[in-house]
mmCIF file of C-alpha atoms in Angstrom:
data_model
loop_
_atom_site.group_PDB
_atom_site.id
_atom_site.type_symbol
_atom_site.label_atom_id
_atom_site.label_comp_id
_atom_site.label_asym_id
_atom_site.label_seq_id
_atom_site.Cartn_x
_atom_site.Cartn_y
_atom_site.Cartn_z
ATOM 1 C CA UNK A 1 134.699 78.140 118.188
ATOM 2 C CA UNK A 2 133.926 81.603 116.458
ATOM 3 C CA UNK A 3 134.775 84.832 116.213
ATOM 4 C CA UNK A 4 132.844 86.033 118.980
ATOM 5 C CA UNK A 5 134.612 83.352 121.495
ATOM 6 C CA UNK A 6 137.295 85.343 121.022
ATOM 7 C CA UNK A 7 135.805 88.408 121.403
ATOM 8 C CA UNK A 8 134.304 87.486 124.878
ATOM 9 C CA UNK A 9 137.784 85.665 126.242
ATOM 10 C CA UNK A 10 139.391 89.330 125.809
ATOM 11 C CA UNK A 11 136.616 90.758 127.563
ATOM 12 C CA UNK A 12 138.196 89.020 130.615
ATOM 13 C CA UNK A 13 141.700 90.882 129.648
ATOM 14 C CA UNK A 14 141.465 92.509 133.388
ATOM 15 C CA UNK A 15 140.761 89.129 134.787
ATOM 16 C CA UNK A 16 144.255 87.863 132.821
ATOM 17 C CA UNK A 17 146.124 91.167 133.886
ATOM 18 C CA UNK A 18 145.048 90.239 137.516
ATOM 19 C CA UNK A 19 146.370 86.883 137.488
ATOM 20 C CA UNK A 20 149.272 88.135 135.666
ATOM 21 C CA UNK A 21 150.524 90.668 138.210
ATOM 22 C CA UNK A 22 150.602 87.905 140.691
ATOM 23 C CA UNK A 23 153.095 86.035 138.414
ATOM 24 C CA UNK A 24 154.886 88.987 137.948
ATOM 25 C CA UNK A 25 154.923 89.107 141.890
ATOM 26 C CA UNK A 26 156.553 85.950 142.155
ATOM 27 C CA UNK A 27 159.182 86.402 139.475
ATOM 28 C CA UNK A 28 160.108 89.933 141.203
ATOM 29 C CA UNK A 29 160.774 87.911 144.795
ATOM 30 C CA UNK A 30 162.274 84.720 143.235
ATOM 31 C CA UNK A 31 165.127 86.357 141.017
ATOM 32 C CA UNK A 32 165.855 88.672 143.816
ATOM 33 C CA UNK A 33 166.141 85.439 146.280
ATOM 34 C CA UNK A 34 168.350 83.717 143.470
ATOM 35 C CA UNK A 35 170.147 86.913 142.588
ATOM 36 C CA UNK A 36 171.933 86.772 146.328
ATOM 37 C CA UNK A 37 171.924 83.512 147.224
ATOM 38 C CA UNK A 38 173.369 82.838 143.778
ATOM 39 C CA UNK A 39 176.072 85.130 144.273
ATOM 40 C CA UNK A 40 176.695 83.481 147.721
ATOM 41 C CA UNK A 41 177.028 80.147 146.263
ATOM 42 C CA UNK A 42 179.159 81.175 143.300
ATOM 43 C CA UNK A 43 181.741 82.775 145.893
ATOM 44 C CA UNK A 44 181.764 79.601 148.024
ATOM 45 C CA UNK A 45 182.440 77.365 145.178
ATOM 46 C CA UNK A 46 185.546 79.243 143.699
ATOM 47 C CA UNK A 47 186.863 81.181 146.956
ATOM 48 C CA UNK A 48 185.803 79.288 150.320
ATOM 49 C CA UNK A 49 187.843 76.801 152.063
ATOM 50 C CA UNK A 50 187.128 73.318 150.773
ATOM 51 C CA UNK A 51 184.431 72.354 153.232
ATOM 52 C CA UNK A 52 182.331 75.196 152.502
ATOM 53 C CA UNK A 53 182.988 74.584 148.502
ATOM 54 C CA UNK A 54 181.910 71.304 148.634
ATOM 55 C CA UNK A 55 178.944 72.364 150.171
ATOM 56 C CA UNK A 56 178.073 75.066 147.621
ATOM 57 C CA UNK A 57 178.845 72.491 144.789
ATOM 58 C CA UNK A 58 176.381 70.348 146.567
ATOM 59 C CA UNK A 59 173.668 72.956 147.046
ATOM 60 C CA UNK A 60 173.769 73.916 143.435
ATOM 61 C CA UNK A 61 173.773 70.041 142.362
ATOM 62 C CA UNK A 62 170.922 69.345 144.673
ATOM 63 C CA UNK A 63 168.754 72.301 143.526
ATOM 64 C CA UNK A 64 169.244 71.730 139.975
ATOM 65 C CA UNK A 65 168.418 68.198 140.231
ATOM 66 C CA UNK A 66 165.117 68.597 141.703
ATOM 67 C CA UNK A 67 161.897 68.927 139.517
ATOM 68 C CA UNK A 68 160.479 72.542 140.222
ATOM 69 C CA UNK A 69 157.029 70.890 140.603
ATOM 70 C CA UNK A 70 158.211 68.303 143.306
ATOM 71 C CA UNK A 71 160.480 71.300 145.051
ATOM 72 C CA UNK A 72 157.023 73.414 145.084
ATOM 73 C CA UNK A 73 155.412 70.713 146.986
ATOM 74 C CA UNK A 74 158.257 70.145 149.629
ATOM 75 C CA UNK A 75 158.333 73.514 150.288
ATOM 76 C CA UNK A 76 154.503 74.215 150.597
ATOM 77 C CA UNK A 77 153.864 70.945 152.455
ATOM 78 C CA UNK A 78 157.030 70.541 154.521
ATOM 79 C CA UNK A 79 156.844 73.231 157.042
ATOM 80 C CA UNK A 80 153.233 72.628 157.489
ATOM 81 C CA UNK A 81 153.843 69.183 159.208
ATOM 82 C CA UNK A 82 156.139 70.891 161.677
ATOM 83 C CA UNK A 83 153.715 73.169 162.198
ATOM 84 C CA UNK A 84 154.872 76.440 160.327
ATOM 85 C CA UNK A 85 152.686 76.540 157.491
ATOM 86 C CA UNK A 86 153.525 79.120 154.479
ATOM 87 C CA UNK A 87 151.478 80.249 152.318
ATOM 88 C CA UNK A 88 151.176 79.144 148.605
ATOM 89 C CA UNK A 89 152.701 82.623 147.302
ATOM 90 C CA UNK A 90 155.548 82.305 149.564
ATOM 91 C CA UNK A 91 156.212 78.607 149.067
ATOM 92 C CA UNK A 92 156.199 79.310 145.282
ATOM 93 C CA UNK A 93 158.638 82.222 145.557
ATOM 94 C CA UNK A 94 161.086 80.086 148.216
ATOM 95 C CA UNK A 95 160.921 77.296 145.965
ATOM 96 C CA UNK A 96 161.438 78.577 142.206
ATOM 97 C CA UNK A 97 163.697 81.208 143.865
ATOM 98 C CA UNK A 98 166.248 78.316 145.459
ATOM 99 C CA UNK A 99 165.864 76.528 142.212
ATOM 100 C CA UNK A 100 166.766 79.815 140.336
ATOM 101 C CA UNK A 101 169.659 80.327 143.004
ATOM 102 C CA UNK A 102 171.488 77.437 141.967
ATOM 103 C CA UNK A 103 171.334 78.260 138.254
ATOM 104 C CA UNK A 104 172.071 81.790 138.842
ATOM 105 C CA UNK A 105 175.278 80.661 140.540
ATOM 106 C CA UNK A 106 176.503 79.030 137.721
ATOM 107 C CA UNK A 107 176.165 82.252 135.991
ATOM 108 C CA UNK A 108 177.804 84.267 138.161
ATOM 109 C CA UNK A 109 180.619 81.676 138.724
ATOM 110 C CA UNK A 110 181.273 81.439 135.102
ATOM 111 C CA UNK A 111 181.443 85.162 134.692
ATOM 112 C CA UNK A 112 183.678 85.391 137.387
ATOM 113 C CA UNK A 113 186.003 82.783 135.825
ATOM 114 C CA UNK A 114 186.003 84.837 132.746
ATOM 115 C CA UNK A 115 187.666 87.880 134.573
ATOM 116 C CA UNK A 116 191.263 87.659 133.817
ATOM 117 C CA UNK A 117 193.398 86.319 136.711
ATOM 118 C CA UNK A 118 195.868 89.261 136.657
ATOM 119 C CA UNK A 119 193.152 91.717 137.624
ATOM 120 C CA UNK A 120 193.326 89.796 140.861
ATOM 121 C CA UNK A 121 196.967 89.650 141.252
ATOM 122 C CA UNK A 122 197.091 93.317 140.797
ATOM 123 C CA UNK A 123 194.535 94.444 143.117
ATOM 124 C CA UNK A 124 196.059 92.303 145.962
ATOM 125 C CA UNK A 125 199.372 93.606 145.014
ATOM 126 C CA UNK A 126 197.776 97.372 145.258
ATOM 127 C CA UNK A 127 197.118 96.059 149.078
ATOM 128 C CA UNK A 128 193.506 95.158 148.648
ATOM 129 C CA UNK A 129 192.262 92.362 150.852
ATOM 130 C CA UNK A 130 191.048 89.281 149.354
ATOM 131 C CA UNK A 131 187.492 90.769 150.318
ATOM 132 C CA UNK A 132 188.009 93.998 149.048
ATOM 133 C CA UNK A 133 189.393 92.580 145.694
ATOM 134 C CA UNK A 134 185.955 90.417 145.234
ATOM 135 C CA UNK A 135 183.768 93.484 145.972
ATOM 136 C CA UNK A 136 185.574 96.226 144.485
ATOM 137 C CA UNK A 137 187.190 94.541 141.089
ATOM 138 C CA UNK A 138 185.652 91.499 140.570
ATOM 139 C CA UNK A 139 182.205 91.308 141.331
ATOM 140 C CA UNK A 140 181.130 94.602 139.538
ATOM 141 C CA UNK A 141 182.879 92.813 136.310
ATOM 142 C CA UNK A 142 181.170 89.698 136.963
ATOM 143 C CA UNK A 143 177.708 91.324 137.055
ATOM 144 C CA UNK A 144 177.933 93.115 134.177
ATOM 145 C CA UNK A 145 179.062 89.956 132.079
ATOM 146 C CA UNK A 146 176.650 87.381 133.582
ATOM 147 C CA UNK A 147 173.758 89.585 131.793
ATOM 148 C CA UNK A 148 173.388 87.715 128.811
ATOM 149 C CA UNK A 149 173.098 84.393 131.214
ATOM 150 C CA UNK A 150 170.791 86.430 133.458
ATOM 151 C CA UNK A 151 168.555 87.077 130.709
ATOM 152 C CA UNK A 152 168.316 83.338 129.899
ATOM 153 C CA UNK A 153 167.138 82.584 133.472
ATOM 154 C CA UNK A 154 164.684 85.174 133.339
ATOM 155 C CA UNK A 155 163.049 83.689 130.409
ATOM 156 C CA UNK A 156 163.105 80.227 132.083
ATOM 157 C CA UNK A 157 161.770 81.352 135.721
ATOM 158 C CA UNK A 158 159.140 83.810 134.001
ATOM 159 C CA UNK A 159 157.526 80.376 132.477
ATOM 160 C CA UNK A 160 158.280 78.427 135.737
ATOM 161 C CA UNK A 161 156.131 81.048 137.727
ATOM 162 C CA UNK A 162 152.677 79.164 136.096
ATOM 163 C CA UNK A 163 153.685 76.375 138.390
ATOM 164 C CA UNK A 164 152.248 78.043 141.015
ATOM 165 C CA UNK A 165 148.915 77.247 140.422
ATOM 166 C CA UNK A 166 149.661 73.512 141.254
ATOM 167 C CA UNK A 167 149.822 74.943 144.958
ATOM 168 C CA UNK A 168 147.223 76.851 145.003
ATOM 169 C CA UNK A 169 148.378 80.299 144.018
ATOM 170 C CA UNK A 170 145.796 82.414 141.582
ATOM 171 C CA UNK A 171 148.061 83.371 138.835
ATOM 172 C CA UNK A 172 147.011 83.409 135.521
ATOM 173 C CA UNK A 173 146.949 79.847 134.501
ATOM 174 C CA UNK A 174 144.427 79.737 137.394
ATOM 175 C CA UNK A 175 142.505 82.444 136.030
ATOM 176 C CA UNK A 176 142.528 80.868 132.825
ATOM 177 C CA UNK A 177 141.145 77.750 134.215
ATOM 178 C CA UNK A 178 138.788 79.741 136.023
ATOM 179 C CA UNK A 179 137.280 81.347 132.418
ATOM 180 C CA UNK A 180 137.255 77.629 131.173
ATOM 181 C CA UNK A 181 135.156 76.203 133.310
ATOM 182 C CA UNK A 182 132.622 78.886 133.429
ATOM 183 C CA UNK A 183 132.512 78.771 129.653
ATOM 184 C CA UNK A 184 133.849 75.648 128.149
ATOM 185 C CA UNK A 185 133.955 77.086 124.488
ATOM 186 C CA UNK A 186 136.487 79.700 125.963
ATOM 187 C CA UNK A 187 138.783 77.188 126.882
ATOM 188 C CA UNK A 188 141.261 77.133 123.982
ATOM 189 C CA UNK A 189 141.313 80.989 123.363
ATOM 190 C CA UNK A 190 142.096 81.437 127.120
ATOM 191 C CA UNK A 191 145.011 79.237 127.156
ATOM 192 C CA UNK A 192 146.163 81.232 123.656
ATOM 193 C CA UNK A 193 145.899 84.454 125.402
ATOM 194 C CA UNK A 194 147.827 83.650 128.394
ATOM 195 C CA UNK A 195 150.346 82.368 125.740
ATOM 196 C CA UNK A 196 150.175 85.792 124.282
ATOM 197 C CA UNK A 197 150.864 87.143 127.245
ATOM 198 C CA UNK A 198 153.949 85.660 128.174
ATOM 199 C CA UNK A 199 155.350 85.699 124.372
ATOM 200 C CA UNK A 200 154.955 89.700 124.771
ATOM 201 C CA UNK A 201 156.696 89.628 128.203
ATOM 202 C CA UNK A 202 159.775 87.354 127.480
ATOM 203 C CA UNK A 203 160.150 89.313 124.408
ATOM 204 C CA UNK A 204 159.893 92.754 126.207
ATOM 205 C CA UNK A 205 162.151 91.534 129.088
ATOM 206 C CA UNK A 206 164.744 90.149 127.121
ATOM 207 C CA UNK A 207 164.542 93.134 124.805
ATOM 208 C CA UNK A 208 165.253 95.661 127.836
ATOM 209 C CA UNK A 209 168.150 93.053 129.613
ATOM 210 C CA UNK A 210 170.138 93.162 125.894
ATOM 211 C CA UNK A 211 169.833 97.098 125.980
ATOM 212 C CA UNK A 212 171.335 97.110 129.367
ATOM 213 C CA UNK A 213 174.060 94.449 128.092
ATOM 214 C CA UNK A 214 175.080 96.462 125.744
ATOM 215 C CA UNK A 215 175.420 99.669 127.696
ATOM 216 C CA UNK A 216 177.178 97.839 130.571
ATOM 217 C CA UNK A 217 179.506 95.926 128.385
ATOM 218 C CA UNK A 218 183.179 95.460 129.255
ATOM 219 C CA UNK A 219 185.303 96.107 126.144
ATOM 220 C CA UNK A 220 187.855 93.332 125.699
ATOM 221 C CA UNK A 221 185.881 90.487 127.995
ATOM 222 C CA UNK A 222 182.918 90.169 125.512
ATOM 223 C CA UNK A 223 184.522 86.731 123.885
ATOM 224 C CA UNK A 224 184.896 85.156 127.238
ATOM 225 C CA UNK A 225 181.622 84.783 128.180
#
């Protein structure tokens, strides 16, 4: 392997970026799915009647226990067995999004529990309903308190998007594999290039989330996270 091999690999940068755009599309979709489902599950675990509370706990346990690659295969192959095929892209979004929702639920649950119970009592004393208390008092604070944990989840699921290649999604790992299959000496530089791209994205994402967290920090509650 020579310096020319590295130069040749970097000439494929548009190809890498094309694949990386697919990873970012999966990332955005799965984080959005995980966000909304995760909040719902966290609320079930904390405030719902016992049967629904147990359902939320079971949901988190199941989707945190199944390996991501197995979940990908189940979501991709399962519906097709019943005549409802799903594209590899959306199978990856759903599978990884459900997995992320289980972890995000725990992040949001911890954030909700970090809010002093006196705020709930005060809101109810002022006439807010249970729903209004959650919507206007607890959730806005919980979302701000969850940013640190959510940043860690971002870093994890960013890497997990590369698993989508296992079900045929043409993302950055597939592009690297394609390049290495065409020119074997470029195999190592190709995968190093992918690693560098992910290092950059992870650093940039965590840096941005850190800035947002500092801006939205709630005085007096930092140590409770």
